[in-house]
Amino acid sequence: MSMGHGGGARGDLRAAYDRGETVCVIGAGASGLLATKNLTEHGYGVDCYDRETGIGGAWNWRHDRSPVYDSAHLISSKAATQFPDFPMPDTWPDFPRHSQVLSYLERYADHFDLRRHIWFGTEVVRVEPVAQGRWDVTTRSTGGVTERTHRYSAVVVANGHNWSPKLPSYEGMDSYSGEVIHASAFKDPATLRGRRVLVVGAGNTGCDIAVEAAQRAATCWHSRRRGYWFVPKYLTGRPVDQVNELVLAARLPPRVRQWLFQRVLKLAVGDLRRFGLPAPDHKVYETHPIVNSQLIYYLGHGRVTPVPDVARFDRHAVELVDGSRIEPDLVVLATGYLPQFEFVDPDLLGVDEQGRPRLHLQMFSPRHPSLAVAGMLQPDAGLFPLVHWQTVAFARWLRMREVDPDRAAAAVARFSPPGRRWHDARTKDTSRHWFETSRISYLRALQRLLDELEPSR
Amino acid sequence: MTRPSRTHPSRTRILRRREAALPVPPVAREVLSARPAVDEGRPPLLLVPGFGAGAWVYAEHWLDHVADRGYPAHAMSVRGHGGSARARRAGLRAYVHDVVQVAASLPRRAVLVGHGAGALVVARALARYPAAAAVLAAPVFGGRLAGWSTVGRCLVRNPVGTVPAAFGGPLRLRRGQLFSRQLPAATATAYRQRMCRAAARAQWQLLLGGLPEPPVGDPPVLVLGSPDDAVVSTAALNRVARRYGGAPLLFPGMGHALMLDAQWREPVEAVLDWLDKGLAPRD
């Protein structure tokens, strides 16, 4: 797909209906709702488009692109996940279930009267820059034909990054006699009952599904590429992220913290090689934390058998890298997701050869800062607060652009080069960790931006 | 650009380590509600009483009156007050948490109304919840802004009731500080007997604490009080009002307890008129 951009001198005569200062938000999931609420709060009109007929995006299990499964619960605790200006109810547990998160988003939308800004059943086909940092957004009704183009002063892309499966290509996988699915297609744990299941991948989803299989399947093999650190959900009777915050409050240098956390995990979780797992080949904080208290329990009860990486599939068996062969009748590939922006020229998001978008402060387009991506982060604690402040910063940035465009451009350029990481450990350079973000480092950077954009009182 | 400080914060701090590390523990809270006969889409009012008072101070007159004028009305007791669960070690952060929890549980963006030290709780809650509007009635703000003049007045008028509070004891306000002469003595005594005490930590924080962070969402704020209030001086009232970019609305002849005093109708009418003007329901 090639598109001209920057000039605004498009040859065709398609009329773009000018929406003035209105901002376009793509997606009505958590990030899109946050963007809609914070932009309207700053006085902007918002047109939010969603391809589905309801809000909630990934958290709405009715949506065909939703990755949630029956047992999906929050990984970070309620206090670390809730919006900074709209707390989850006191009566909820520390780790709410996905359906509670959806009802939270629905209450948020109703409380701030957001639904009147949302165009449901409408998908965005194209986003193209025109002069003065403005954007032509072409939409059509989901699955429909007729296209309409509106012109906006800015665009927030909030289409999520956990819906397009990243599928590994193992030799012979297509001709395997058993069933092979991606974790995105796994919804109901009843499908595991009595079967011989191989779960590939030891991310948070892979571990959750292995735990489900441990309770229902006849056999569960769990394959992983490397050794990981397993963080329990509770330490000293408190959610582990709260304990981590207490340690952070002591303002120890990152290396000392890393050492301390590693000591604590050795005490609380212990040596995983006893369970047949490989020792971690990296320090804690260098990969996304796996927060799971149950997997080790089921490993110890023989309900989950750890196996190494898959080498290849043949007609009836899966061969592992150590040469052993297993015969699962269901293979669940919990191998993650890749970001997808099929409606925008990859150049605008600074997408490199590997497919990784490189943005200023992980949100602003390196070409035109009036295009921002909200929520493309994988933080070590709750995501929602970071997206809240991202979208507040974007609204404030738009305000500054109206008054002083040069200062606004400079405020974003300070975060050069695009694609910088906001993390204090050296994270692994795999697509799994493209968006790995440290909550503290990122909030500090956002605070600097917000201070710069603060209207002078 | 002035440098933000603890006592004059001019910016929103987004890295909230304490709140992330030590969330406020949940408690059972008392909320009394009165709903209008016909819901016309007006924003609900959340009424927050001051230190030592519970939701009952609003239930006496204001709650029904607000509902009669077409606004859903909810009066709450922060922890350790009224019918809410006991909490002897609570601080201002816990009170703010209680207010924000109740506000977020309402179906629409709420108007926060705080009285006395409850106005400071509301002012702090405004930094954690984008209210539709806020009303600070006879506000007792801590620290430099109004704390010392308020303490001074209380010490002069009522040393016996005030001194213990400085040592973590209860604060006992006299009848003349709370009510005008028009309120029958028996009624005033009954009201005073229902008062309880705030947690010692919260009292200290009121006295010494910094100013609240700026409100989020830029809500319109109305400050009101009485020039004859024996607790809050007119100068303190002016300082608070100036902080929110306005002048206070004054109700002469009333004591500190605006919602219980004989002329309780005047301030609540003014608040509702102000809301009618500024917050016409959107179509």
XYZ file of C-alpha atoms in Angstrom:
740
model
C 0.000 0.000 0.000
C 1.475 3.338 -0.909
C 0.083 6.645 0.099
C 1.194 10.170 -0.443
C 1.449 12.163 2.718
C 2.371 15.552 4.028
C 1.330 17.633 1.041
C -2.405 17.545 1.174
C -2.382 17.714 -2.618
C -4.340 14.565 -3.206
C -5.458 14.146 -6.754
C -8.823 12.509 -6.218
C -11.984 14.442 -5.632
C -13.239 12.537 -2.628
C -14.816 15.081 -0.366
C -13.650 15.025 3.225
C -16.224 16.337 5.632
C -14.309 18.732 7.868
C -14.916 18.081 11.565
C -12.925 21.124 12.673
C -11.161 20.725 15.995
C -12.723 17.318 16.622
C -10.312 14.479 17.368
C -10.717 10.963 16.001
C -10.204 8.044 18.393
C -9.853 4.574 16.868
C -11.162 1.854 19.179
C -13.499 1.911 22.183
C -11.551 -0.421 24.440
C -9.953 0.754 27.645
C -7.436 2.996 25.872
C -10.017 4.462 23.492
C -12.394 5.237 26.351
C -9.611 6.915 28.312
C -8.704 8.985 25.258
C -12.343 9.925 24.643
C -12.927 10.938 28.249
C -9.717 12.927 28.628
C -10.056 14.706 25.293
C -13.664 15.727 25.971
C -12.611 16.838 29.448
C -10.115 19.166 27.795
C -12.828 20.629 25.620
C -12.316 18.659 22.417
C -15.050 17.063 20.381
C -14.392 13.365 19.817
C -15.512 10.879 17.182
C -14.619 7.432 18.456
C -14.959 4.536 16.021
C -15.213 0.897 16.971
C -15.708 -2.061 14.674
C -17.724 -3.886 17.332
C -21.177 -3.069 18.655
C -20.112 -2.619 22.263
C -17.352 -1.059 24.275
C -14.545 -2.888 26.039
C -12.348 -4.006 23.133
C -10.119 -6.837 24.287
C -11.933 -7.037 27.640
C -15.278 -7.789 26.018
C -15.313 -11.553 25.580
C -18.154 -11.278 23.047
C -15.821 -9.604 20.557
C -14.235 -11.883 17.997
C -10.880 -10.186 18.509
C -10.963 -10.501 22.281
C -8.102 -12.563 23.708
C -9.722 -13.182 27.110
C -10.424 -16.689 28.297
C -12.679 -17.888 31.057
C -10.105 -17.755 33.837
C -8.442 -14.480 32.806
C -7.925 -12.255 35.832
C -5.882 -9.110 36.257
C -2.158 -9.786 36.593
C -1.479 -6.522 38.435
C -3.640 -5.749 41.436
C -6.702 -3.511 41.451
C -4.891 -0.567 43.040
C -2.218 -0.610 40.336
C -4.684 -1.082 37.484
C -7.622 1.236 38.130
C -7.863 4.634 36.436
C -6.277 7.380 38.560
C -9.541 9.329 38.673
C -12.152 6.578 38.772
C -11.286 3.819 41.258
C -12.609 0.277 41.124
C -15.075 -0.464 43.946
C -13.660 -1.222 47.390
C -15.758 -4.358 47.505
C -13.929 -5.963 44.571
C -11.128 -8.493 45.109
C -7.441 -7.650 44.694
C -7.382 -9.297 41.258
C -10.726 -8.800 39.460
C -11.865 -11.151 36.706
C -12.102 -10.074 33.067
C -15.891 -9.692 33.260
C -15.474 -7.290 36.183
C -12.995 -5.260 34.157
C -15.576 -5.050 31.375
C -18.285 -3.882 33.764
C -15.802 -1.330 35.143
C -15.248 0.020 31.619
C -19.000 0.117 31.046
C -19.580 2.068 34.247
C -16.787 4.456 33.260
C -18.409 5.041 29.859
C -21.791 5.707 31.491
C -20.443 7.841 34.332
C -18.679 10.193 31.939
C -21.373 9.923 29.264
C -18.937 8.660 26.629
C -21.221 6.529 24.497
C -22.615 9.535 22.669
C -19.146 10.049 21.140
C -18.788 6.468 19.907
C -19.760 5.217 16.449
C -20.243 1.486 16.885
C -20.042 -1.040 14.068
C -17.746 1.265 12.148
C -14.228 0.301 11.139
C -11.463 2.611 10.111
C -10.102 1.863 6.657
C -7.503 4.580 6.153
C -5.838 7.369 8.084
C -4.005 9.835 5.868
C -2.212 13.060 6.747
C -3.237 16.313 5.076
C -1.818 19.795 5.550
C -1.200 21.401 8.972
C -1.000 18.172 10.912
C -4.629 17.323 10.148
C -5.942 13.924 9.154
C -8.404 12.377 6.755
C -9.994 9.309 8.311
C -11.949 6.971 6.058
C -14.464 4.677 7.703
C -17.071 2.164 6.635
C -19.605 0.122 8.521
C -17.966 -3.115 9.672
C -17.948 -5.509 6.737
C -19.708 -2.932 4.561
C -18.669 -1.229 1.343
C -19.608 2.444 1.410
C -16.773 4.597 2.651
C -16.972 8.019 4.242
C -14.097 10.386 4.871
C -13.937 12.906 7.695
C -11.192 15.414 8.408
C -9.894 15.659 11.992
C -7.427 17.839 13.848
C -5.754 14.821 15.423
C -6.003 11.039 15.665
C -5.546 8.704 18.619
C -4.963 5.099 17.578
C -6.238 2.823 20.339
C -6.853 -0.393 18.447
C -4.954 -2.552 20.937
C -1.966 -4.784 20.402
C -3.266 -8.087 21.724
C -5.553 -9.311 18.970
C -3.419 -10.272 15.993
C -1.882 -13.681 16.864
C 1.840 -14.141 16.464
C 2.006 -17.677 15.102
C 5.227 -19.660 15.120
C 5.967 -21.647 11.959
C 7.004 -25.122 12.999
C 7.837 -27.593 10.274
C 4.914 -29.904 9.595
C 2.446 -28.015 11.789
C -0.166 -27.783 9.023
C -0.383 -31.521 8.473
C -0.589 -32.413 12.183
C -3.445 -34.789 12.918
C -4.355 -33.196 16.252
C -5.986 -29.826 16.771
C -3.703 -26.782 16.808
C -5.107 -23.443 18.033
C -3.705 -20.095 19.053
C -4.448 -18.970 22.608
C -6.711 -16.249 21.167
C -9.124 -19.017 20.124
C -9.095 -20.584 23.599
C -12.148 -19.450 25.553
C -13.794 -22.230 27.491
C -11.720 -24.507 29.740
C -14.277 -27.302 29.168
C -12.633 -27.866 25.771
C -9.604 -29.213 27.643
C -11.499 -31.900 29.529
C -9.984 -35.362 29.209
C -7.620 -34.413 26.400
C -3.865 -34.596 26.064
C -2.866 -30.954 25.825
C 0.397 -29.285 24.875
C 0.646 -25.612 25.820
C 3.414 -23.778 23.974
C 4.714 -20.632 25.622
C 5.271 -19.609 29.224
C 3.974 -16.071 29.169
C 1.169 -15.121 31.530
C -1.445 -16.559 29.149
C 0.479 -19.785 28.565
C 0.864 -20.345 32.293
C -2.819 -19.617 32.953
C -3.869 -22.129 30.282
C -1.423 -24.728 31.615
C -3.006 -24.290 35.051
C -6.469 -24.739 33.504
C -5.281 -27.865 31.693
C -3.740 -29.208 34.903
C -7.207 -29.268 36.464
C -9.122 -30.690 33.510
C -6.967 -32.325 30.872
C -5.827 -35.940 30.955
C -2.238 -34.837 30.401
C -0.699 -31.384 30.180
C 2.704 -30.707 28.683
C 3.998 -27.184 28.992
C 6.709 -26.174 26.567
C 8.890 -23.117 26.972
C 11.910 -21.707 25.186
C 13.809 -20.437 28.210
C 13.737 -20.389 31.983
C 11.666 -17.635 33.532
C 11.265 -16.044 36.919
C 7.899 -16.894 38.390
C 6.541 -14.190 40.623
C 3.826 -15.224 43.095
C 0.680 -13.084 43.160
C 1.058 -12.504 46.902
C 4.042 -11.837 49.134
C 3.654 -11.248 52.872
C -0.100 -11.395 52.361
C -0.163 -8.439 49.986
C -0.393 -8.281 46.189
C 3.167 -8.536 44.947
C 3.043 -5.254 42.997
C 2.252 -3.392 46.221
C 5.255 -4.990 47.908
C 7.359 -4.041 44.901
C 6.137 -0.440 45.219
C 7.202 -0.409 48.859
C 10.691 -1.461 47.782
C 10.658 1.142 45.025
C 9.717 3.786 47.568
C 13.045 3.095 49.268
C 14.641 4.485 46.079
C 17.318 1.837 45.828
C 19.426 1.851 42.667
C 17.971 -0.466 39.975
C 20.802 -2.991 40.330
C 20.355 -3.294 44.079
C 16.620 -3.663 43.586
C 17.191 -6.343 40.985
C 19.483 -8.235 43.365
C 17.044 -7.844 46.254
C 14.027 -9.001 44.236
C 16.014 -11.986 42.991
C 16.877 -12.916 46.604
C 13.239 -12.588 47.629
C 12.101 -14.805 44.748
C 14.699 -17.436 45.645
C 13.259 -17.453 49.160
C 9.578 -17.320 48.239
C 9.606 -19.502 45.116
C 12.929 -21.302 45.311
C 14.978 -23.255 42.807
C 12.744 -24.193 39.903
C 15.168 -26.780 38.534
C 13.751 -29.191 41.114
C 10.490 -29.075 39.155
C 12.223 -29.805 35.882
C 12.235 -26.194 34.718
C 15.387 -24.622 33.324
C 17.007 -21.928 35.484
C 16.326 -18.401 34.202
C 18.962 -17.355 31.663
C 18.511 -13.679 32.531
C 18.110 -11.439 35.511
C 14.716 -10.587 36.930
C 13.122 -7.439 35.309
C 14.799 -8.283 31.974
C 11.740 -10.103 30.675
C 8.090 -9.392 31.270
C 7.186 -10.679 34.751
C 5.284 -13.974 34.836
C 2.926 -13.595 37.777
C 1.530 -17.003 38.589
C 1.309 -18.749 41.940
C -0.431 -21.876 40.715
C 1.798 -23.301 38.007
C 4.485 -24.471 40.412
C 1.823 -26.036 42.604
C 0.571 -28.141 39.696
C 4.115 -28.963 38.557
C 4.746 -30.318 42.038
C 1.550 -32.388 41.854
C 2.556 -33.882 38.537
C -0.432 -32.351 36.766
C 1.826 -30.352 34.441
C 4.888 -31.826 32.760
C 7.472 -29.261 31.716
C 9.008 -29.885 28.304
C 11.522 -27.913 26.198
C 10.810 -26.015 22.985
C 9.063 -27.675 20.045
C 11.382 -28.714 17.181
C 8.910 -29.909 14.553
C 5.562 -31.575 14.031
C 5.070 -34.748 12.064
C 1.767 -36.348 11.156
C 0.965 -37.821 14.592
C 3.547 -36.494 17.038
C 5.357 -33.401 18.183
C 9.123 -33.648 18.343
C 10.845 -31.533 20.991
C 14.326 -30.044 20.764
C 15.706 -32.708 23.105
C 14.589 -35.361 20.614
C 11.694 -36.754 22.660
C 8.286 -37.167 21.069
C 4.859 -36.504 22.542
C 1.398 -37.053 21.084
C -0.991 -34.331 22.214
C -4.444 -34.119 20.649
C -4.719 -30.395 21.347
C -1.884 -27.905 20.936
C -2.489 -24.404 22.315
C 0.001 -21.877 20.990
C 0.274 -19.179 23.650
C 2.888 -17.419 21.609
C 1.643 -13.884 21.912
C 0.381 -11.163 19.636
C 1.807 -8.600 17.258
C 0.641 -5.018 16.808
C -1.326 -4.388 13.609
C -2.163 -1.037 12.065
C -3.577 -2.018 8.716
C -5.179 1.413 8.205
C -2.119 3.605 8.469
C 1.089 3.902 6.453
C 3.745 2.105 8.556
C 6.102 4.990 7.830
C 3.966 7.309 9.942
C 4.544 5.088 12.956
C 8.244 4.688 12.248
C 7.858 0.939 11.740
C 11.292 -0.661 11.235
C 12.284 -3.776 9.265
C 11.288 -6.107 12.095
C 7.853 -4.495 12.267
C 8.413 -2.612 15.486
C 6.835 0.871 15.584
C 9.209 3.533 16.848
C 7.354 6.404 18.437
C 8.273 9.405 20.536
C 7.609 8.497 24.171
C 5.948 5.310 22.865
C 2.963 7.346 21.730
C 3.615 10.236 19.304
C 4.126 9.563 15.596
C 7.676 10.541 14.667
C 6.341 12.257 11.510
C 3.303 14.132 12.804
C 2.828 14.245 16.591
C -0.894 14.913 16.068
C -1.114 11.154 15.433
C -0.658 9.211 18.657
C -0.946 5.583 19.665
C -2.491 5.033 23.088
C -1.767 1.990 25.191
C 0.927 0.315 23.110
C 2.823 -0.483 26.290
C 3.611 -3.578 28.259
C 4.297 -2.230 31.721
C 5.588 -4.065 34.774
C 2.451 -2.931 36.621
C -1.076 -1.896 35.595
C -1.485 -0.516 32.076
C -4.546 1.718 32.478
C -2.964 4.490 34.597
C -0.187 4.913 32.051
C -2.709 5.234 29.222
C -4.711 7.715 31.279
C -1.724 10.034 31.592
C -0.736 9.404 27.959
C -4.101 10.660 26.811
C -4.126 13.589 29.266
C -0.696 14.554 27.909
C -1.990 14.284 24.337
C -4.976 16.544 25.106
C -2.685 19.105 26.743
C -0.299 18.839 23.811
C -3.141 19.634 21.401
C -3.959 22.693 23.469
C -0.388 23.871 23.327
C -0.275 23.269 19.576
C -3.122 25.762 19.181
C -1.268 28.477 21.079
C 2.362 27.798 20.286
C 2.988 25.143 17.607
C 6.772 25.491 17.787
C 6.900 24.901 21.527
C 4.543 21.959 21.132
C 6.810 20.365 18.521
C 9.847 20.949 20.729
C 8.123 19.370 23.737
C 7.758 16.090 21.846
C 11.146 16.263 20.119
C 12.780 16.244 23.557
C 11.971 12.553 23.742
C 14.103 11.739 20.669
C 15.095 9.404 19.254
C 11.761 7.701 18.599
C 11.616 4.165 19.877
C 13.567 4.893 23.065
C 12.912 2.417 25.834
C 11.506 3.467 29.172
C 12.981 0.787 31.313
C 15.815 0.594 33.770
C 16.825 -3.017 33.099
C 18.228 -4.320 29.816
C 15.212 -6.120 28.431
C 15.436 -8.908 25.887
C 15.241 -7.654 22.328
C 12.458 -9.927 21.079
C 9.106 -8.783 19.710
C 7.702 -10.060 23.015
C 9.513 -7.211 24.754
C 9.166 -4.420 22.200
C 6.829 -2.500 24.428
C 8.236 -3.520 27.793
C 7.937 -0.451 30.002
C 8.845 0.328 33.553
C 5.948 2.099 35.219
C 8.171 4.441 37.196
C 10.476 5.437 34.328
C 7.558 6.004 32.010
C 5.500 8.029 34.481
C 8.548 10.184 35.180
C 8.917 10.887 31.466
C 5.198 11.678 31.177
C 5.442 13.971 34.215
C 8.214 15.928 32.469
C 6.025 16.273 29.390
C 2.958 17.282 31.427
C 4.954 19.896 33.357
C 6.089 21.381 30.086
C 2.542 21.469 28.752
C 0.999 22.759 31.997
C -1.066 25.856 31.283
C 0.689 28.670 33.152
C -1.386 29.788 36.093
C 7.415 29.665 36.127
C 7.275 29.118 39.855
C 8.657 25.945 41.269
C 5.920 23.687 42.605
C 6.246 23.034 46.313
C 4.455 20.904 48.826
C 2.477 23.765 50.280
C 1.617 25.391 46.958
C 1.315 22.560 44.496
C 0.480 23.929 41.100
C 0.775 20.706 39.187
C -0.669 17.234 39.226
C 1.790 14.643 40.469
C 1.293 11.439 38.539
C 3.773 9.173 40.302
C 1.847 8.306 43.459
C 4.093 5.881 45.268
C 2.236 5.839 48.574
C -1.113 5.218 46.942
C 0.340 2.368 44.880
C 2.262 0.766 47.747
C -0.251 1.192 50.559
C -3.785 1.447 49.203
C -6.408 2.629 51.678
C -8.121 -0.393 53.270
C -11.812 -0.787 52.403
C -14.526 -0.081 54.991
C -18.312 -0.133 55.119
C -19.675 3.350 54.482
C -22.966 5.018 55.305
C -24.674 6.728 52.376
C -28.148 8.253 52.738
C -29.950 8.995 49.501
C -32.957 10.973 48.346
C -33.991 10.800 44.717
C -36.167 13.236 42.804
C -39.611 12.015 41.780
C -38.657 12.338 38.108
C -35.076 11.850 36.986
C -34.371 14.641 34.538
C -30.728 13.743 34.030
C -29.328 16.245 36.497
C -25.991 15.434 38.147
C -26.179 13.873 41.619
C -24.986 15.850 44.638
C -22.657 14.107 47.063
C -22.785 15.850 50.433
C -19.706 15.431 52.614
C -19.911 16.554 56.259
C -17.070 18.051 58.274
C -15.008 16.489 61.038
C -17.144 15.076 63.829
C -20.327 15.068 61.752
C -22.029 12.283 59.847
C -24.455 12.017 56.960
C -27.249 12.872 59.417
C -26.389 16.591 59.379
C -27.550 16.724 55.765
C -30.420 14.292 56.243
C -31.905 16.821 58.672
C -32.898 19.392 55.963
C -30.722 19.580 52.845
C -31.025 16.043 51.498
C -34.774 16.149 50.828
C -34.640 19.747 49.705
C -32.026 18.942 47.053
C -34.099 16.000 45.791
C -37.235 18.179 45.692
C -35.394 20.533 43.370
C -34.719 17.669 40.945
C -31.179 16.661 41.872
C -30.412 13.147 43.172
C -28.909 13.713 46.635
C -26.530 11.488 48.562
C -25.106 12.273 51.990
C -22.205 10.190 53.248
C -20.227 9.632 56.404
C -16.489 9.224 55.996
C -14.916 6.384 57.984
C -15.099 6.751 61.730
C -18.083 9.108 61.448
C -21.848 8.634 61.582
C -22.935 5.177 60.499
C -19.707 4.274 58.712
C -17.295 1.723 60.143
C -14.945 2.785 62.926
C -11.480 3.901 61.896
C -9.420 5.418 64.682
C -6.170 5.675 62.749
C -7.567 7.190 59.565
C -5.979 10.190 57.907
C -7.161 12.643 55.280
C -6.130 10.257 52.486
C -8.581 7.654 53.796
C -11.391 10.238 53.979
C -10.628 11.333 50.412
C -10.668 7.701 49.337
C -14.135 7.303 50.893
C -15.486 10.337 49.036
C -14.029 9.270 45.680
C -15.326 5.718 46.138
C -18.879 6.941 46.712
C -18.651 9.499 43.893
C -17.439 6.865 41.418
C -20.246 4.520 42.442
C -22.900 7.017 41.286
C -24.326 6.593 37.786
C -23.323 10.075 36.630
C -20.562 12.582 37.298
C -21.311 14.015 40.702
C -21.256 17.485 42.225
C -19.169 17.291 45.409
C -20.357 19.425 48.322
C -18.132 19.642 51.386
C -18.668 21.492 54.641
C -16.049 22.619 57.168
C -13.080 20.245 57.154
C -15.169 18.161 54.751
C -14.564 20.959 52.243
C -10.853 20.228 52.480
C -11.601 16.534 51.970
C -13.654 17.481 48.895
C -10.925 19.810 47.629
C -8.473 16.931 47.859
C -10.960 14.543 46.274
C -11.199 16.943 43.308
C -7.613 16.005 42.472
C -8.624 12.331 42.332
C -12.028 12.558 40.676
C -13.192 14.897 37.874
C -16.352 16.194 39.542
C -19.034 17.975 37.532
C -18.751 20.881 40.013
C -17.834 21.450 43.634
C -19.168 23.480 46.532
C -16.978 24.350 49.511
C -19.214 25.499 52.368
C -17.583 27.273 55.334
C -14.311 25.569 54.330
C -11.736 24.783 56.990
C -8.552 24.433 54.969
C -5.391 23.302 56.626
C -1.924 24.752 56.807
C -1.052 28.260 55.767
C -4.128 29.057 53.748
C -6.616 29.173 56.587
C -5.461 26.814 59.284
C -3.796 29.192 61.697
C -6.438 31.890 61.672
C -9.094 29.235 62.252
C -7.150 27.717 65.124
C -6.545 31.164 66.583
C -10.241 31.997 66.510
C -11.164 28.702 68.097
C -8.539 29.117 70.818
C -9.806 32.569 71.706
C -13.501 31.682 71.652
C -13.286 28.215 73.111
C -9.929 27.293 74.668
C -11.313 24.368 76.676
C -12.821 22.712 73.597
C -9.894 23.408 71.290
C -6.691 22.756 73.260
C -7.177 18.948 73.586
C -7.434 18.659 69.793
C -3.875 19.933 69.492
C -2.768 16.885 71.500
C -4.751 14.342 69.559
C -7.869 14.713 71.685
C -11.367 15.571 70.528
C -12.395 19.014 69.306
C -15.563 20.248 71.002
C -17.106 23.303 69.423
C -19.482 25.467 71.468
C -23.040 26.236 70.548
C -22.175 29.828 69.657
C -19.537 28.661 67.205
C -21.852 26.347 65.331
C -25.271 27.990 65.392
C -26.932 31.374 65.427
C -29.159 32.508 68.299
C -32.264 31.773 66.212
C -31.824 28.026 66.568
C -33.670 26.822 69.687
C -31.264 25.873 72.465
C -32.713 22.383 72.864
C -32.245 21.624 69.160
C -28.701 22.961 69.234
C -27.866 20.819 72.251
C -29.315 17.735 70.589
C -27.220 18.369 67.475
C -24.071 18.912 69.502
C -24.617 15.687 71.382
C -24.723 13.745 68.108
C -21.316 15.018 67.062
C -18.408 12.585 67.242
C -14.718 13.138 66.670
C -12.382 12.785 63.715
C -9.270 10.621 63.907
C -6.327 12.328 65.598
C -4.135 11.870 62.531
C -6.686 13.589 60.317
C -6.861 16.507 62.777
C -3.097 16.877 62.668
C -3.066 16.716 58.892
C -5.743 19.384 58.781
C -3.606 21.622 60.929
C -0.222 21.062 59.353
C -0.873 19.584 55.931
C -0.157 21.208 52.615
C -2.683 22.507 50.159
C -4.639 20.169 47.919
C -3.357 19.403 44.433
C -5.156 21.263 41.642
C -8.526 19.771 40.661
C -8.683 17.488 37.645
C -11.147 18.214 34.881
C -11.371 21.915 35.725
C -14.719 21.869 37.597
C -16.506 25.091 38.521
C -16.098 25.666 42.278
C -18.409 27.700 44.517
C -17.237 28.860 47.940
C -19.799 29.958 50.486
C -19.883 30.836 54.138
C -21.088 33.272 56.727
C -19.423 36.492 57.872
C -20.710 35.637 61.354
C -19.123 32.171 61.355
C -17.150 31.910 64.599
C -14.882 29.197 63.176
C -13.972 30.371 59.674
C -13.037 34.038 59.294
C -14.141 36.033 56.268
C -10.471 36.494 55.409
C -9.958 32.716 55.337
C -13.095 32.371 53.234
C -11.745 34.925 50.787
C -8.407 33.144 50.546
C -10.037 29.829 49.699
C -12.368 31.458 47.186
C -9.487 33.291 45.534
C -7.635 30.007 45.114
C -10.557 28.783 43.028
C -10.831 32.008 41.123
C -13.896 33.621 42.678
C -15.412 35.448 45.609
C -17.323 33.723 48.413
C -21.084 33.814 48.623
C -21.990 35.166 52.081
C -24.957 34.394 54.320
C -24.945 36.856 57.214
C -26.379 35.840 60.561
C -25.540 32.157 60.286
C -23.224 30.049 62.404
C -20.657 27.552 61.125
C -23.170 24.711 60.678
C -24.859 26.102 57.572
C -26.976 22.995 56.979
C -28.385 22.812 60.512
C -28.802 26.447 61.473
C -32.203 28.120 61.481
C -31.694 29.668 58.024
C -30.502 26.384 56.426
C -32.681 27.000 53.378
C -30.765 30.020 52.058
C -27.375 28.451 51.324
C -28.793 25.275 49.771
C -31.116 27.329 47.563
C -28.128 29.380 46.422
C -26.142 26.241 45.619
C -28.998 24.793 43.573
C -29.584 28.083 41.746
C -25.884 28.160 40.906
C -26.080 24.597 39.577
C -29.265 25.334 37.612
C -27.486 28.178 35.879
C -24.217 26.430 35.129
C -25.120 22.791 34.641
C -28.197 22.713 32.470
C -28.648 19.074 31.448
C -27.308 18.408 27.976
C -29.701 17.139 25.379
